Coordinates of N, CA and C in Angstrom, one line a residue:
Chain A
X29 N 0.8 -1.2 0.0 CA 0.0 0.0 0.0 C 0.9 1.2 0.0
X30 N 0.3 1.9 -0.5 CA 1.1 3.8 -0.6 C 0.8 4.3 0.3
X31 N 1.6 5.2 1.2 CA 1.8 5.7 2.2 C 2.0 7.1 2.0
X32 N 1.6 8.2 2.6 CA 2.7 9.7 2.9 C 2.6 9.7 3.4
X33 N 3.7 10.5 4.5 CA 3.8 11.0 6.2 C 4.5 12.1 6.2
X34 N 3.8 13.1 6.5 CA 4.4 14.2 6.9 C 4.6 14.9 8.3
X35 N 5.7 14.5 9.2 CA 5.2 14.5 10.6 C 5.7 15.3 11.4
X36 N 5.6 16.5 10.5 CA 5.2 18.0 11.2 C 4.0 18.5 10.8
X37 N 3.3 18.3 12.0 CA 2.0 18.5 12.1 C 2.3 20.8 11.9
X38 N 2.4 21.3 12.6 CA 2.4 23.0 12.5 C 4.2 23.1 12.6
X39 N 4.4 23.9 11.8 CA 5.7 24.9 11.6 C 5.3 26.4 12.2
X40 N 6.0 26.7 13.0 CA 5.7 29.0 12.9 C 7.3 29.0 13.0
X41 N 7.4 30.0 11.9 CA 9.2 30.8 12.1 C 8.9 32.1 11.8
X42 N 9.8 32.9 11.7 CA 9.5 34.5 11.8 C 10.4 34.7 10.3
X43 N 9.9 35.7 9.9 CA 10.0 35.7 8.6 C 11.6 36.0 8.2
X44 N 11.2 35.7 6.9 CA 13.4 35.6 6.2 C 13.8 34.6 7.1
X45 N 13.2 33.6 7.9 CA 14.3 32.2 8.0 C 13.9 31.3 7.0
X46 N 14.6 30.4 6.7 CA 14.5 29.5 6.0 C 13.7 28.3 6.8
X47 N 13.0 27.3 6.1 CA 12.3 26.3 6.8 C 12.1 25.4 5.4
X48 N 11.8 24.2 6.5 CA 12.1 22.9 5.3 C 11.1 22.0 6.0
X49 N 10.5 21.5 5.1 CA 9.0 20.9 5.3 C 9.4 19.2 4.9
X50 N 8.9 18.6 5.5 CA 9.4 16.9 5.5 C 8.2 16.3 5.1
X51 N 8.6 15.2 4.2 CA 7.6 14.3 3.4 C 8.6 13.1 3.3
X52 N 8.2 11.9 4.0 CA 8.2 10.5 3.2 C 7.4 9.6 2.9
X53 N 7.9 8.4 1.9 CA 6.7 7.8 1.4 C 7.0 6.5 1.4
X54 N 6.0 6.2 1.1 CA 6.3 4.3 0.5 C 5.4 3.8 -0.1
X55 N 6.4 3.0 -1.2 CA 5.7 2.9 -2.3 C 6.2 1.5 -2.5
X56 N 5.6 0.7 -3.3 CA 6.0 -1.0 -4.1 C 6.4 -0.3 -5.4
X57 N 5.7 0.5 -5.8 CA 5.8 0.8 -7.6 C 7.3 1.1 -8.0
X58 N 7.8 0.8 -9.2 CA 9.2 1.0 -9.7 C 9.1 3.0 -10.1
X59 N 8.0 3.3 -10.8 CA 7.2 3.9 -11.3 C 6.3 4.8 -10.2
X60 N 6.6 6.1 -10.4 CA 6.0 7.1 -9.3 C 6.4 8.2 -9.8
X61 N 5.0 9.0 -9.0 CA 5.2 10.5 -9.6 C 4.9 10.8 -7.5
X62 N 5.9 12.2 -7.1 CA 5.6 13.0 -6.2 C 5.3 14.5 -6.6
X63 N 4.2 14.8 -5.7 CA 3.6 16.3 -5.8 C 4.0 16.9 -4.5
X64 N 3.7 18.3 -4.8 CA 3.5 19.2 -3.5 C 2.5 20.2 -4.3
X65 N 1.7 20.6 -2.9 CA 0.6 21.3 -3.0 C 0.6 22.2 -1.8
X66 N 0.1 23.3 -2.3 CA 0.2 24.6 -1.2 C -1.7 24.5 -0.8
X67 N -2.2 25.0 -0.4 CA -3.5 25.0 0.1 C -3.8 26.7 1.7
X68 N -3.6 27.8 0.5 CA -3.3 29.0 1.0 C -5.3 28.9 1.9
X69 N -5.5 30.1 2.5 CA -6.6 30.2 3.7 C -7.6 29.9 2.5
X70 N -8.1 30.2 1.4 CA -9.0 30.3 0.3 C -9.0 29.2 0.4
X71 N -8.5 28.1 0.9 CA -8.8 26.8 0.5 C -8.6 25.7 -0.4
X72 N -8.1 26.6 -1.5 CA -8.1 25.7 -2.9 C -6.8 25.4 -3.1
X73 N -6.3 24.0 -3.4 CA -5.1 23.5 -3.7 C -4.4 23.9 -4.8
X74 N -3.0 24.6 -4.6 CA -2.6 25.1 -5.9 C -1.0 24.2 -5.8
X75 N -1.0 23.5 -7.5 CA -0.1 22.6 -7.2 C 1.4 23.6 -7.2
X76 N 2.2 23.1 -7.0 CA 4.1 23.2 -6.6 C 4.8 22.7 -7.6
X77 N 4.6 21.2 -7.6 CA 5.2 20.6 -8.4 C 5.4 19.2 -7.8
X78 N 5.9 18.8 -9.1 CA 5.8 16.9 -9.8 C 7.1 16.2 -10.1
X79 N 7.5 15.3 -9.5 CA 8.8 14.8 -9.8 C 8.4 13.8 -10.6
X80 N 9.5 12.4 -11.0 CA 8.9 11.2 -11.3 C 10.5 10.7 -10.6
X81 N 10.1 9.4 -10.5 CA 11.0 8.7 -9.6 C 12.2 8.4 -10.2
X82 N 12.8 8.8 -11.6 CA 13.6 8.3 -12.3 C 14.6 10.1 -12.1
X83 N 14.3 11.0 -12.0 CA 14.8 11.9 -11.5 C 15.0 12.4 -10.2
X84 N 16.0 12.6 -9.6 CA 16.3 12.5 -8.4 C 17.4 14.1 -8.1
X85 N 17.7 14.7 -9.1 CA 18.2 15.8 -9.8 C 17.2 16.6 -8.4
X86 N 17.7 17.9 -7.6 CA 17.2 18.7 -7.1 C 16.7 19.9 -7.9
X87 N 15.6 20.6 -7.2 CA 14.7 21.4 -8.3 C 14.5 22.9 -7.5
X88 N 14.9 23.8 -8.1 CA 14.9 25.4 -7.5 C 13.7 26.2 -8.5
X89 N 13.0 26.8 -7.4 CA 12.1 27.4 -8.3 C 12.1 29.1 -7.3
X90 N 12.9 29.7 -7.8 CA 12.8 31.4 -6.9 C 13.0 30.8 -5.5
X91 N 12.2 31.4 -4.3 CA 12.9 30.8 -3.3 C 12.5 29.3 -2.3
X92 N 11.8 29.0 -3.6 CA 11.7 27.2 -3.5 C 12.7 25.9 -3.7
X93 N 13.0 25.0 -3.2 CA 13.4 24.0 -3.2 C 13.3 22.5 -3.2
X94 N 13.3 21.6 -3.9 CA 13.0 20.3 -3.3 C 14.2 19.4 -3.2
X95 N 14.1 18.4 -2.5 CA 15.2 17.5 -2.3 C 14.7 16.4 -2.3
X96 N 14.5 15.4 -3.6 CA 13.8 14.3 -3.9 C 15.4 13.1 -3.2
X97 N 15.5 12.4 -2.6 CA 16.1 11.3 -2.2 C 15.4 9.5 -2.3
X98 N 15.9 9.0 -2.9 CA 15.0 8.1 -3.3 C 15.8 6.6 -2.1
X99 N 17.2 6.7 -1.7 CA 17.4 6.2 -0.7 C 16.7 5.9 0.5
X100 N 16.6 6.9 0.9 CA 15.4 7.5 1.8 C 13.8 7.6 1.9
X101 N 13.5 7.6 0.5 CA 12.1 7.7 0.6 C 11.5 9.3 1.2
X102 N 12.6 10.4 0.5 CA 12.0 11.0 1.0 C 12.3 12.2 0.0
X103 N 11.0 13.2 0.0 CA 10.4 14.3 -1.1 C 10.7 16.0 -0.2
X104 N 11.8 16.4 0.1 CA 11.5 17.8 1.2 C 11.2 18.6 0.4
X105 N 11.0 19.9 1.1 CA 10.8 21.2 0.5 C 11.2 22.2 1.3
X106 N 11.8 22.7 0.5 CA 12.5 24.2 1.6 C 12.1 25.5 1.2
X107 N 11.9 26.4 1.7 CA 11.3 27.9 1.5 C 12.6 28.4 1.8
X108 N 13.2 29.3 1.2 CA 14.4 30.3 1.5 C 13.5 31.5 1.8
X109 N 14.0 32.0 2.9 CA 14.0 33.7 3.5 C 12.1 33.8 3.1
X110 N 11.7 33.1 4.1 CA 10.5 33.0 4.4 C 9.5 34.6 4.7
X111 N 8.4 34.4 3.3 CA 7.8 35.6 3.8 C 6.0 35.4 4.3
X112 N 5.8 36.2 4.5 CA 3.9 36.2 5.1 C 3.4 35.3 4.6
X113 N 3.4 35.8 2.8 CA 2.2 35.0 2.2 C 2.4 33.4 1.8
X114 N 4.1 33.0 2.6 CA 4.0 31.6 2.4 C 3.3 30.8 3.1
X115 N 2.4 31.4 4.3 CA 1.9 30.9 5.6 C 0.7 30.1 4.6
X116 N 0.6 29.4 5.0 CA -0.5 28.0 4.1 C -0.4 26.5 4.8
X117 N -1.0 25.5 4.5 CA -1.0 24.3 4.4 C -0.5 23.4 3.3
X118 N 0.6 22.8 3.5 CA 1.5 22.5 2.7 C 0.9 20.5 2.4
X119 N 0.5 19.9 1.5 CA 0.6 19.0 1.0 C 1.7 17.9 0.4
X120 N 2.2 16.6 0.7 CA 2.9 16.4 -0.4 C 2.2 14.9 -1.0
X121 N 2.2 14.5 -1.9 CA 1.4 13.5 -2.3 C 2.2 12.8 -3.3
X122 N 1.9 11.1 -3.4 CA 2.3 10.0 -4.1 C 1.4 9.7 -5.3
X123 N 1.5 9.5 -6.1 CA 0.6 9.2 -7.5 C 0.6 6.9 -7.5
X124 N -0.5 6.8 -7.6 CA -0.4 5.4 -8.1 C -1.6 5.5 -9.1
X125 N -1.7 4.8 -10.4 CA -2.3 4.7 -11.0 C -3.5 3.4 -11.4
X126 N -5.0 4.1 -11.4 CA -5.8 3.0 -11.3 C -6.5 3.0 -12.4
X127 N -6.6 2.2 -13.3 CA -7.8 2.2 -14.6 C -7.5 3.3 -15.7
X128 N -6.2 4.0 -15.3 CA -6.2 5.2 -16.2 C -5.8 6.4 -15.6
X129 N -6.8 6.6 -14.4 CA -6.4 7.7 -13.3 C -5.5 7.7 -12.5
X130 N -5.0 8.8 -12.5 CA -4.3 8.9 -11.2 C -4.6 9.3 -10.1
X131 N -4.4 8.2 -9.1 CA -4.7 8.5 -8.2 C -3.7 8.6 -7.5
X132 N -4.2 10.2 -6.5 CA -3.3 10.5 -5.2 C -3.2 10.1 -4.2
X133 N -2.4 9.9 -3.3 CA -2.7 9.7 -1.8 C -1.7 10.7 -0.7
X134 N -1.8 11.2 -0.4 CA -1.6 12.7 0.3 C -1.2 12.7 1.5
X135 N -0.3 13.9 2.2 CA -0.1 13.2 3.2 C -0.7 14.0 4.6
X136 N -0.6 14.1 5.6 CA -1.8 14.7 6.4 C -1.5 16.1 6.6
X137 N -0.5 16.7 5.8 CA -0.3 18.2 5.5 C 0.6 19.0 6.8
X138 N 0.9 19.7 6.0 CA 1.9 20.4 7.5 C 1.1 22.5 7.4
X139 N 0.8 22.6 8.9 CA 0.3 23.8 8.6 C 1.5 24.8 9.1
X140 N 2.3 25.6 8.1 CA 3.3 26.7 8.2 C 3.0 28.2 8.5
X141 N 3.1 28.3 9.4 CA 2.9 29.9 10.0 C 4.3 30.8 9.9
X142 N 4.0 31.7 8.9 CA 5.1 32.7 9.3 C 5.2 34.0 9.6
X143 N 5.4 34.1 10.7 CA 5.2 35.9 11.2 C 6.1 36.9 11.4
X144 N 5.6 37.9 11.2 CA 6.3 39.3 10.5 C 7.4 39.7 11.5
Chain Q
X21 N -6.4 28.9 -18.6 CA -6.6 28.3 -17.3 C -7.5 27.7 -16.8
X22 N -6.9 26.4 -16.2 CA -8.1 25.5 -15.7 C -9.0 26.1 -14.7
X23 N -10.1 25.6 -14.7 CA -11.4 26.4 -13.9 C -12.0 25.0 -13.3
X24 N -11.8 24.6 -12.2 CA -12.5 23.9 -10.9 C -13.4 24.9 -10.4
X25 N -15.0 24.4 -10.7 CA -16.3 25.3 -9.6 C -16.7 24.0 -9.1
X26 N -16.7 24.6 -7.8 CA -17.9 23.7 -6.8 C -19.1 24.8 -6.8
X27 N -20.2 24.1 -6.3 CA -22.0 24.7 -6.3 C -21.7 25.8 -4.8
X28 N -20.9 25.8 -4.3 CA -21.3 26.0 -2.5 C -20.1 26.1 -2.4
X29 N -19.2 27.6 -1.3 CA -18.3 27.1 -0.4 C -18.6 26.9 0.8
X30 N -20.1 26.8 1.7 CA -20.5 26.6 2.6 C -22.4 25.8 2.5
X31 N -22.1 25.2 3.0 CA -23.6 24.1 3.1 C -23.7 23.8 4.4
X32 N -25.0 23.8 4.7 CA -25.5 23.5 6.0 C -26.7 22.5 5.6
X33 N -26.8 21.3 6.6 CA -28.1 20.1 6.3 C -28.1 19.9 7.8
X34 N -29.4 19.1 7.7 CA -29.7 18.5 8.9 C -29.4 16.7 8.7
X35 N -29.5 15.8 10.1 CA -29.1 14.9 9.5 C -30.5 14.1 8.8
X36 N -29.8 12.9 8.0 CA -31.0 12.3 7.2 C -31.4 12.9 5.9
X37 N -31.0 14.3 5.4 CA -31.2 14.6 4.7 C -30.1 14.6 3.2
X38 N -30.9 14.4 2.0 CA -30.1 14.3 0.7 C -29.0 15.4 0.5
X39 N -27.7 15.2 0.5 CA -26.8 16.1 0.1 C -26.6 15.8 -1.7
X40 N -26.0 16.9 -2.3 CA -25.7 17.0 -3.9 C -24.0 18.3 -4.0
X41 N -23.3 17.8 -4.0 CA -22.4 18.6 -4.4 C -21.8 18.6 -5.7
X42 N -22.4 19.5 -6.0 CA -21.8 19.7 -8.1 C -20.4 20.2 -7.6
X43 N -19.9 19.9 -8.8 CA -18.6 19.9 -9.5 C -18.5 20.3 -10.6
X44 N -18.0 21.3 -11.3 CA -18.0 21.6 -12.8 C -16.2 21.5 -13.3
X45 N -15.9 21.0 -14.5 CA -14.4 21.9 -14.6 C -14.9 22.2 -16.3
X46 N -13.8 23.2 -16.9 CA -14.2 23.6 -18.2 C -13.0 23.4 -18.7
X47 N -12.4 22.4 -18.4 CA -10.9 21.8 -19.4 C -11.0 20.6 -19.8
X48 N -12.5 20.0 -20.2 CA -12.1 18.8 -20.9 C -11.4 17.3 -20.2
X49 N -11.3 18.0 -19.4 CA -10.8 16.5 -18.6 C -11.6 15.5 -18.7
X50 N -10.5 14.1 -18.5 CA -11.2 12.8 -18.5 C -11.5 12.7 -16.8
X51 N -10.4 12.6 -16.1 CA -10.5 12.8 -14.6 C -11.1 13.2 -13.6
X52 N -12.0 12.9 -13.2 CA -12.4 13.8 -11.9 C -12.5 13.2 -10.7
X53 N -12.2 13.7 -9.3 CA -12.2 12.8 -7.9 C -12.9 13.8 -7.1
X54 N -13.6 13.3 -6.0 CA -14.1 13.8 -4.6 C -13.5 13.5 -3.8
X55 N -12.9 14.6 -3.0 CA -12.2 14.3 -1.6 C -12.7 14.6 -0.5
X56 N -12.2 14.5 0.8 CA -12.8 15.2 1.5 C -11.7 15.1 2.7
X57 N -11.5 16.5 3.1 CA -10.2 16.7 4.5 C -10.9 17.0 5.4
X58 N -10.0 16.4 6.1 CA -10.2 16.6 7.8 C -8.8 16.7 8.4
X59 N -9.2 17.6 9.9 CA -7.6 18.0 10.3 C -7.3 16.6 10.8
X60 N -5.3 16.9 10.3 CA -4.7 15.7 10.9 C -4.9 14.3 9.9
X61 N -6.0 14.5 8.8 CA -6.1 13.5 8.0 C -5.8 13.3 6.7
X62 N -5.5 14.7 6.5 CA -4.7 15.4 5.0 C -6.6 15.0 4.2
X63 N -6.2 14.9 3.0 CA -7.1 14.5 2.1 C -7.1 13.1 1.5
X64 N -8.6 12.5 2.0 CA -9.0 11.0 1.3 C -9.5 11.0 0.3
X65 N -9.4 9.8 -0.6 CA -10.5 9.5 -2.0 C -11.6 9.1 -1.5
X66 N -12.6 9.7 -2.2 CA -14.1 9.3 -1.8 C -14.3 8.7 -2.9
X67 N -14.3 9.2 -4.4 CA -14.7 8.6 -5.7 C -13.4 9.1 -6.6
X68 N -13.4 8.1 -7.6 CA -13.4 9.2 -8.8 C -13.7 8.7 -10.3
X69 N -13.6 9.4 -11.7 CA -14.0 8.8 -12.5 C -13.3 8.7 -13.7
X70 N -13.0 8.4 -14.0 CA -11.8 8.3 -15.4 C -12.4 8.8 -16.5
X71 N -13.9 8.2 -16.9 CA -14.2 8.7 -17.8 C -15.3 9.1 -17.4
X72 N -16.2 9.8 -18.2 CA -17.9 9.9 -18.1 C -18.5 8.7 -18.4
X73 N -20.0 8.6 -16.7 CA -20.3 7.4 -16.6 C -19.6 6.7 -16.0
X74 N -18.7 6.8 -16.1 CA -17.3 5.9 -15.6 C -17.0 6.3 -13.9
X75 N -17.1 5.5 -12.9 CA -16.7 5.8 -11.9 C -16.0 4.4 -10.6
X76 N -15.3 4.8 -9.9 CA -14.5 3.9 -9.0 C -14.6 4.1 -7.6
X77 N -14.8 3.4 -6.5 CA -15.0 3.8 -5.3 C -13.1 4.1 -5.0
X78 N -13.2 5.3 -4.1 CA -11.6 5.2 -3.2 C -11.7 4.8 -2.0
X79 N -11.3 5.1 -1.3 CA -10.9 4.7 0.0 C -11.5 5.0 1.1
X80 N -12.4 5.8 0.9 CA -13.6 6.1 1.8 C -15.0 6.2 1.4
X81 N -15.7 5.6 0.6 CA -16.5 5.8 -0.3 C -17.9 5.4 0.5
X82 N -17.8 5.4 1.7 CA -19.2 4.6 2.3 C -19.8 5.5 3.1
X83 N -21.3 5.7 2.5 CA -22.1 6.9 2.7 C -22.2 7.8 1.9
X84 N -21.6 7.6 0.7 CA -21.3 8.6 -0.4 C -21.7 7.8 -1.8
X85 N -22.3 8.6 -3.0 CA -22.2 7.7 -4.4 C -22.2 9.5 -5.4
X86 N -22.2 8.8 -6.5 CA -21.4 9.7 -7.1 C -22.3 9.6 -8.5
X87 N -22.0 10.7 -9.4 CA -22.5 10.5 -10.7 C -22.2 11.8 -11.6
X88 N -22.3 10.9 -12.8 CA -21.4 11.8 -14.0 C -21.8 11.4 -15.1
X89 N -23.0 12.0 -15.5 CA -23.3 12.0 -16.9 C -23.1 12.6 -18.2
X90 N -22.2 13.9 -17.9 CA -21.6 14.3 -18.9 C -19.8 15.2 -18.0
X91 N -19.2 15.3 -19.2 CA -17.8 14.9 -18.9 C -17.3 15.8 -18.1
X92 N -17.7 17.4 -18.3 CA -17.5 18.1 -17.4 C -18.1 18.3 -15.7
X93 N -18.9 17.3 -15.3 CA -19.4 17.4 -14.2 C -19.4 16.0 -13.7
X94 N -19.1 16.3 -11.9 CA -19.5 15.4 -11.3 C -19.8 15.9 -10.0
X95 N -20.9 14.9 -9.8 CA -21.7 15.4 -8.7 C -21.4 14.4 -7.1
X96 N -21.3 14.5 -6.3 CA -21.2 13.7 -5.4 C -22.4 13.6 -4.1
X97 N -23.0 12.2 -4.0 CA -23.9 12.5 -3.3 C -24.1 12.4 -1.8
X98 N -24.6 12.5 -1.2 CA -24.9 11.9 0.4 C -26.2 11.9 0.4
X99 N -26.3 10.2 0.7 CA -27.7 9.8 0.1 C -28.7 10.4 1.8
X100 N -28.1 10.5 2.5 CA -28.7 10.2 4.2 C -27.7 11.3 5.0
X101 N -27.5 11.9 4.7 CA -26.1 13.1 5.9 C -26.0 12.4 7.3
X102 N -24.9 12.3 7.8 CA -25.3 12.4 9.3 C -23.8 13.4 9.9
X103 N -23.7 13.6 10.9 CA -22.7 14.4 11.4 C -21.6 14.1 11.2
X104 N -21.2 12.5 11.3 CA -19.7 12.5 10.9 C -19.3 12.6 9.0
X105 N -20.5 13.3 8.6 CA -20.0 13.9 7.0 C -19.7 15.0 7.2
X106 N -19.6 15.7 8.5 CA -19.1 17.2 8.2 C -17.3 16.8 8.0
X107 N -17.7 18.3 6.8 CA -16.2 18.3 6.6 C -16.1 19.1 5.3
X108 N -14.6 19.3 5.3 CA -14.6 20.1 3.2 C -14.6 19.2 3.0
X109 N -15.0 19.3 1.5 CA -15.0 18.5 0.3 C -14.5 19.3 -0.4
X110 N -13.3 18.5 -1.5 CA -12.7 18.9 -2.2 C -12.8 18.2 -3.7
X111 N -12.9 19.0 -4.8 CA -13.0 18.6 -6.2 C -12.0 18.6 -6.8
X112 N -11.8 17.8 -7.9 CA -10.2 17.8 -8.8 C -10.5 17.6 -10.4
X113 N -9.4 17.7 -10.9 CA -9.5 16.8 -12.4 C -8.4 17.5 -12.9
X114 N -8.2 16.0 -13.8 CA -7.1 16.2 -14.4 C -6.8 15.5 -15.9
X115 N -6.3 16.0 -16.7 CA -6.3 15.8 -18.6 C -5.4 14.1 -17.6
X116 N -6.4 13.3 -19.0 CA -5.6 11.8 -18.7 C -4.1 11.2 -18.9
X117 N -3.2 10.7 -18.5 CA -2.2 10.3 -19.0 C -1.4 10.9 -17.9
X118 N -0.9 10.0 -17.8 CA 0.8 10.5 -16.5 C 1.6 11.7 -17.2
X119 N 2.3 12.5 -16.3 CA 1.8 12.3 -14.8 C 1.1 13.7 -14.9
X120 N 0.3 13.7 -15.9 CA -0.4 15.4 -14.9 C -0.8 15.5 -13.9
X121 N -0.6 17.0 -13.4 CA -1.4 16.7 -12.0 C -2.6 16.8 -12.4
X122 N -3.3 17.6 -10.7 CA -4.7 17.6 -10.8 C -5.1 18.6 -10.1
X123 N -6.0 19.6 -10.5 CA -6.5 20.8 -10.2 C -8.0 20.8 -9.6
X124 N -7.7 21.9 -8.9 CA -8.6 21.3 -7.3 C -9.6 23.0 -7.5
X125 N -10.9 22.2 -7.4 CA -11.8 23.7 -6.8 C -11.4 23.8 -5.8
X126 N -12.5 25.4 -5.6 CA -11.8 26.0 -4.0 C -12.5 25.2 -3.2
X127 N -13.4 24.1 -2.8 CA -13.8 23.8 -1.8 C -14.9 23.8 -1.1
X128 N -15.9 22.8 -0.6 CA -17.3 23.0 -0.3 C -17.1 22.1 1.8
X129 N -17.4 23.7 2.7 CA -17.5 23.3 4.2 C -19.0 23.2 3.8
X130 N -19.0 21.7 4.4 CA -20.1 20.9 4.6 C -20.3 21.0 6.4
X131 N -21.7 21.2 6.9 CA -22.1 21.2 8.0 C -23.1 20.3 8.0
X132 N -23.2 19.3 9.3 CA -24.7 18.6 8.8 C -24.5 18.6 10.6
X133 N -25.7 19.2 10.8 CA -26.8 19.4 12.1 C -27.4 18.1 12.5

C-alpha cells in the first residue's frame, strides 16, 4: 500500500528564515510520480510541483526548493527567507495509477505559520 | 486556465437529509475525484471517475455515491447526511495520461446538524 507521512503537524518561524518541510513515502511501484501542494486560507489547492521517480536531480524554483532522495524515501521542500504570504498548508502527495487515473494519496499536510 | 467550480463554499443540512455537491471543470478533462479533509487527515479518495459514466470507489466511499453523466461534471452524493460527514470536500480533475497533475476547486465546508 502507498503511504505519505508528513510528521510535522504545525511549523511557525519568523519571517526571512528559511524552513524545510518533510515528506516520506512508501511505495512498491518502480514507477511514481511525487507532488507538493500549497492550500493557502482560500482553500483551494494550488499545485508546486511533480517529480517522477527516475529523476532525483534537485529542483529550484525562486525561493523554493525540493530534495527528492529516493534512498530514503523521502520528497523535502525548503522555502528560503520566508515571507507572510507563504503561511499555508503544505501538501505532499504520491501518485499510483488505477484504470487510467491517477490516483493521489496525500499526506496529512503540514500547517506553516510565518510571522512578521 | 483550468477552472475547478464547486456549487457551494459553505452548506449546512440537517441529518437524514439528501446532500448534492456539483462539480463543474471547463478543461475537458477525462479525470475527476471527490475528496474530503479533515484536520490531521490530510485528504481522502471518496470517488473518482476516469471517464464519463465511468466511476471507481476510493478509499472512503461509504455513505457517499457519485454521478457523472456528462464529462464536465460530477456530482457527489450523500444519500442520508449524518454528522460525521461534516467536513470540506474537495473537487479535482485532471487531462488523462501520467503524470499530470490535478487541479482542485476551492472547496465546499459541509455542516450537517
Amino acid at each position: 500500500a502507498q503511504k505519505v507521512t508528513q510528521a510535522q503537524t504545525e511549523i511557525s518561524v519568523v519571517e526571512k528564515e528559511d524552513v524545510t518541510l518533510d515528506c516520506v513515502y512508501e511505495t512498491r511501484d518502480t514507477t511514481y510520480y511525487l507532488f507538493w501542494y500549497k492550500q493557502p486560507p482560500s482553500g483551494e489547492l494550488v499545485f508546486l510541483i511533480r517529480r517522477n521517480s527516475f529523476d532525483e536531480q534537485n529542483e529550484i524554483s525562486g525561493r523554493y526548493s525540493w530534495n527528492f532522495q529516493k534512498s530514503t524515501s523521502s520528497f523535502n521542500f525548503t522555502i528560503t527567507a520566508s515571507q507572510v504570504v507563504d503561511s499555508a498548508v503544505y501538501f505532499c502527495a504520491l501518485s499510483g495509477v488505477i484504470q487510467g487515473a491517477q490516483k493521489l494519496v496525500f499526506g496529512q499536510g503540514t500547517r506553516l505559520t510565518i510571522n512578521p | 486556465d483550468v477552472k475547478v467550480t464547486q456549487s457551494s463554499r459553505y452548506l449546512v443540512k440537517r441529518t437524514g437529509e439528501k446532500v448534492f455537491l456539483e462539480c463543474v471543470q471547463d478543461m475537458d478533462h477525462e479525470n475527476m475525484f471527490w475528496y474530503r479533509q479533515d484536520p490531521g487527515l490530510g485528504l481522502r479518495l471518496i470517488y473518482f471517475s476516469y471517464d464519463v459514466k465511468m466511476k471507481e470507489k476510493g478509499d472512503i466511499p461509504e455513505g457517499y455515491s457519485v454521478s457523472r453523466e456528462k464529462k464536465e461534471r460530477f456530482s457527489l452524493i450523500l444519500e442520508s447526511a449524518s454528522t460525521n460527514q461534516t467536513s470540506m470536500y474537495l473537487c479535482a480533475s485532471r487531462d488523462s495520461g501520467t503524470p499530470n497533475e490535478q487541479f482542485f476547486g476551492p472547496g465546499t465546508r459541509l455542516t450537517v446538524l
